[in-house]
């Protein structure tokens, strides 16, 4: 019985895994978008996009209207974002209870009382410091014994001569100091120029080496890209990429676009550029130029499409097991 139960449980798990894989591969991810703009400013424009999977069981939509964006995520019809918002509001309400307010007021009164006590203590300390400073100021300071200078014995011309001699000595000192600094700077510049001159042969040798390395890289890239197996790999990637893009592009496009510019030449050039987008929407969007010499742009566009996971897996397997792509990867690693 235990073995039967274990085998049944393993079979159920494997069946669920297989069912999930089949859903991922064969249940498409559908997308839809629509947008409208009326005559006037771009503030009147509105749009909406929706992505769904599992037959609409999982969906995400994003809308834009009147300058505001609105998003919605639903899981089997349950608005998940709204539920999360309600839970957050409940938590915020619990935090703002009256009991909590009383505790906050009580703590604030305690802080005020402690603040007053500290203010009184600081005031008393400042008073003690002022008293101490007054006492120190009133005490007679010990006068230092006045040094008898010998300047009284010297005459005025001797003092002037000594001052002049000190000034000239100071000037000579500063002059020799500046000359020494200038000579040192000049010597450092000469040494730097000498080093640069001595490095010229090494720089030329390094430049030639870099040139040879660059030429080798260019030759390697030419041989790598021009190899027939590389060309086959590139063509395979292009074809598979275009096929995948064709699968991802919208399957249905409808719309109408009306535009005009003050200059008819600009209107014609815009019409020519829009003509290049016909392969994308297959002429499903009707473009109408007015040629009335005024700035006008309005219209609407609706599109929808789907993406199958099996197409992505198939493309990845084809690219991974291709011999030419393996050769390119191998050669890229050992370049």
XYZ file of C-alpha atoms in Angstrom:
335
model
C 0.000 0.000 0.000
C 2.849 2.387 0.818
C 4.537 1.644 -2.522
C 1.228 2.180 -4.347
C 0.689 5.477 -2.560
C 4.228 6.656 -3.417
C 3.839 5.637 -7.073
C 0.453 7.357 -7.317
C 1.932 10.527 -5.775
C 4.886 10.434 -8.204
C 2.495 9.916 -11.129
C 0.356 12.885 -10.035
C 3.445 15.117 -9.724
C 4.758 14.033 -13.140
C 1.320 14.583 -14.664
C 1.156 18.099 -13.207
C 4.645 18.867 -14.506
C 3.714 17.569 -17.965
C 0.476 19.545 -17.921
C 2.373 22.716 -16.951
C 4.895 22.153 -19.763
C 2.102 21.644 -22.288
C 0.420 24.846 -21.122
C 3.687 26.794 -21.429
C 4.378 25.409 -24.904
C 0.936 25.388 -26.485
C -1.123 27.930 -24.532
C -0.386 31.293 -26.219
C 0.387 34.585 -24.555
C -2.071 37.024 -26.099
C -1.639 40.775 -26.258
C -3.919 43.549 -27.343
C -3.488 47.313 -27.609
C -5.618 50.217 -28.711
C -5.105 53.948 -28.821
C -7.091 56.967 -29.933
C -6.358 60.655 -30.351
C -8.869 63.297 -31.202
C -8.199 66.611 -32.909
C -6.480 68.894 -30.456
C -3.616 68.535 -28.013
C -1.977 65.264 -27.034
C -3.653 65.445 -23.612
C -6.813 64.120 -25.228
C -4.996 60.937 -26.297
C -5.902 57.673 -24.568
C -4.595 54.153 -24.830
C -4.893 50.700 -23.305
C -2.734 47.571 -23.489
C -3.436 44.106 -22.116
C -1.371 40.906 -21.887
C -3.064 37.646 -20.870
C -2.176 33.994 -20.533
C -3.992 30.778 -19.675
C -7.168 31.780 -21.543
C -7.372 35.084 -19.664
C -6.814 33.524 -16.225
C -3.662 35.606 -15.722
C -3.806 39.107 -17.170
C -2.114 42.471 -16.810
C -3.534 45.671 -18.271
C -2.181 49.193 -18.464
C -4.291 52.199 -19.433
C -3.671 55.883 -20.083
C -6.458 58.455 -20.114
C -6.756 62.144 -19.171
C -3.050 62.288 -18.311
C -3.295 59.427 -15.771
C -2.085 55.835 -15.938
C -4.050 52.935 -14.460
C -2.696 49.390 -14.078
C -4.471 46.182 -13.094
C -3.246 42.642 -12.481
C -5.789 39.818 -12.202
C -5.242 36.213 -11.199
C -8.276 34.117 -12.223
C -10.515 37.168 -11.925
C -9.100 38.335 -8.562
C -7.726 41.915 -8.681
C -4.435 41.299 -6.900
C -3.326 44.949 -6.775
C -6.594 46.094 -5.232
C -6.412 43.343 -2.591
C -2.855 44.354 -1.697
C -3.938 47.985 -1.449
C -6.761 47.073 0.952
C -4.356 45.089 3.136
C -1.965 48.050 3.271
C -4.809 50.376 4.273
C -5.793 47.989 7.085
C -2.213 47.928 8.358
C -2.079 51.723 8.300
C -5.364 51.922 10.228
C -4.029 49.535 12.874
C -0.945 51.688 13.266
C -3.038 54.837 13.822
C -5.066 53.554 16.845
C -6.042 55.938 19.711
C -4.077 53.864 22.246
C -0.960 54.409 20.218
C -1.686 58.167 20.161
C -1.903 58.248 23.992
C 1.425 56.459 24.252
C 2.988 58.930 21.835
C 1.643 61.913 23.835
C 2.957 60.358 27.076
C 6.400 59.874 25.594
C 6.372 63.465 24.289
C 5.550 64.828 27.805
C 8.388 62.744 29.261
C 10.741 64.149 26.683
C 9.585 67.711 27.505
C 10.204 67.165 31.227
C 13.658 65.730 30.616
C 14.378 68.586 28.217
C 13.437 71.193 30.862
C 15.639 69.458 33.447
C 18.639 69.438 31.130
C 18.034 73.103 30.262
C 18.057 74.060 33.980
C 21.267 72.080 34.578
C 22.954 73.744 31.605
C 21.888 77.174 32.891
C 23.394 76.490 36.346
C 26.656 75.324 34.777
C 26.880 78.505 32.701
C 26.377 80.623 35.843
C 29.191 78.788 37.678
C 31.527 79.322 34.718
C 30.795 83.084 34.600
C 31.495 83.385 38.343
C 34.794 81.560 37.964
C 35.844 83.801 35.081
C 35.032 86.949 37.126
C 37.129 85.693 40.043
C 40.038 84.993 37.762
C 39.727 88.451 36.195
C 39.691 90.191 39.607
C 42.810 88.390 40.941
C 45.965 90.362 40.276
C 48.140 88.635 37.751
C 51.779 88.148 38.458
C 53.721 90.643 36.446
C 56.693 89.264 34.673
C 59.923 90.989 35.413
C 60.633 93.456 32.722
C 63.680 92.580 30.723
C 66.178 95.294 30.466
C 66.878 95.887 26.865
C 70.090 97.012 25.538
C 68.384 99.240 23.011
C 68.508 102.114 25.488
C 72.280 101.997 25.420
C 72.342 102.006 21.607
C 71.996 105.182 19.661
C 69.447 105.832 16.900
C 71.852 105.513 13.892
C 73.135 102.154 15.156
C 69.566 100.867 15.417
C 68.763 102.004 11.875
C 71.945 100.361 10.513
C 71.050 97.099 12.260
C 67.514 97.195 10.822
C 68.799 97.894 7.313
C 71.276 95.037 7.619
C 68.505 92.680 8.736
C 66.279 93.774 5.819
C 69.068 93.277 3.256
C 69.914 89.882 4.748
C 66.252 88.858 4.560
C 66.012 90.025 0.930
C 69.157 88.130 -0.028
C 67.828 85.036 1.704
C 64.528 85.208 -0.183
C 66.352 85.887 -3.468
C 68.619 82.850 -3.103
C 65.625 80.746 -2.057
C 63.663 81.783 -5.176
C 66.671 81.177 -7.407
C 67.112 77.712 -5.924
C 63.451 76.868 -6.506
C 63.582 78.100 -10.116
C 66.780 76.173 -10.784
C 65.198 73.035 -9.307
C 62.094 73.427 -11.496
C 64.201 73.955 -14.610
C 66.257 70.882 -13.766
C 63.106 68.798 -13.254
C 61.779 69.949 -16.642
C 65.077 69.074 -18.327
C 65.000 65.633 -16.712
C 61.378 65.076 -17.853
C 62.236 66.079 -21.429
C 65.291 63.804 -21.350
C 63.152 60.891 -20.139
C 60.620 61.483 -22.895
C 63.367 61.583 -25.497
C 64.825 58.346 -24.152
C 61.385 56.716 -24.270
C 60.833 57.531 -27.954
C 62.408 54.270 -29.266
C 60.350 52.180 -26.825
C 57.179 54.068 -27.759
C 57.841 53.527 -31.438
C 58.408 49.829 -30.812
C 55.148 49.580 -28.818
C 53.323 51.453 -31.569
C 54.589 49.024 -34.189
C 53.543 46.102 -31.998
C 50.058 47.564 -31.565
C 49.840 48.117 -35.303
C 50.839 44.507 -35.976
C 48.323 43.253 -33.381
C 45.563 45.393 -34.924
C 46.384 44.093 -38.401
C 46.317 40.520 -37.073
C 42.904 41.112 -35.503
C 41.558 42.594 -38.726
C 42.868 39.608 -40.710
C 41.353 37.192 -38.168
C 37.960 38.895 -38.349
C 38.042 38.881 -42.148
C 38.853 35.170 -42.213
C 36.266 34.460 -39.493
C 33.401 36.332 -41.168
C 34.339 35.207 -44.658
C 34.431 31.526 -43.729
C 31.604 29.567 -45.455
C 30.433 27.950 -42.219
C 30.199 31.371 -40.560
C 28.177 32.657 -43.499
C 25.814 29.693 -43.228
C 25.389 30.311 -39.499
C 24.622 34.006 -40.103
C 22.050 33.190 -42.781
C 20.392 30.623 -40.479
C 20.170 33.144 -37.627
C 18.653 35.730 -39.995
C 15.995 33.370 -41.320
C 15.030 32.119 -37.858
C 14.955 35.649 -36.452
C 12.689 36.895 -39.256
C 10.422 33.891 -38.814
C 10.202 34.549 -35.071
C 9.479 38.237 -35.619
C 6.775 37.344 -38.124
C 5.218 35.103 -35.485
C 5.435 37.772 -32.753
C 4.072 40.619 -34.906
C 0.344 41.400 -34.546
C -2.004 39.117 -36.438
C -4.669 41.783 -36.781
C -4.185 45.523 -37.171
C -6.885 48.092 -37.792
C -6.804 51.842 -37.681
C -7.020 55.197 -39.320
C -4.577 58.087 -39.252
C -5.254 61.625 -40.471
C -2.452 64.182 -40.478
C -1.415 67.434 -42.088
C 1.368 70.023 -41.801
C 1.628 73.687 -42.630
C 4.191 72.843 -45.319
C 2.903 70.440 -48.026
C 6.435 69.150 -48.670
C 6.695 67.958 -45.055
C 3.327 66.217 -45.395
C 4.541 64.428 -48.515
C 7.811 63.314 -46.870
C 5.939 62.011 -43.805
C 3.595 60.101 -46.104
C 6.598 58.558 -47.861
C 8.106 57.462 -44.517
C 4.786 55.961 -43.407
C 4.625 54.067 -46.673
C 7.694 52.063 -45.611
C 5.688 50.658 -42.645
C 3.171 48.906 -44.937
C 4.948 45.498 -44.633
C 4.385 45.657 -40.876
C 0.653 46.419 -40.832
C -0.073 45.159 -44.401
C -1.921 48.325 -45.369
C -4.485 47.793 -42.581
C -3.938 51.322 -41.221
C -5.454 53.876 -43.543
C -3.302 56.988 -43.778
C -5.000 60.101 -45.128
C -3.059 63.355 -45.671
C -5.219 66.489 -45.829
C -2.884 69.019 -47.521
C -4.800 71.921 -45.970
C -1.692 73.750 -44.692
C -2.483 73.274 -40.987
C -1.082 71.120 -38.186
C -3.497 68.235 -37.632
C -3.022 64.743 -36.198
C -5.758 62.383 -35.031
C -6.873 58.794 -35.470
C -7.134 55.396 -33.794
C -5.219 52.107 -33.900
C -6.243 48.617 -32.705
C -3.958 45.593 -32.797
C -3.767 42.148 -31.272
C -1.531 39.121 -31.514
C -0.282 35.990 -29.766
C 3.013 34.245 -28.996
C 3.343 30.466 -28.641
C 6.070 29.135 -26.398
C 6.680 26.182 -28.729
C 7.957 28.598 -31.395
C 10.547 30.051 -29.038
C 11.692 26.598 -27.899
C 11.829 25.310 -31.476
C 13.948 28.254 -32.641
C 16.325 27.873 -29.692
C 16.753 24.121 -30.325
C 17.393 24.635 -34.036
C 20.046 27.245 -33.338
C 21.691 25.280 -30.522
C 22.056 21.987 -32.402
C 23.203 23.503 -35.697
C 26.781 22.441 -36.588
C 27.730 25.746 -38.137
C 26.684 27.708 -35.047
C 28.632 25.278 -32.851
C 31.659 25.864 -35.061
C 31.255 29.647 -34.723
C 30.954 29.389 -30.922
C 33.987 27.108 -30.702
C 36.112 29.364 -32.846
C 34.931 32.442 -30.947
C 36.048 30.898 -27.657
C 39.518 30.071 -29.026
C 40.131 33.279 -30.919
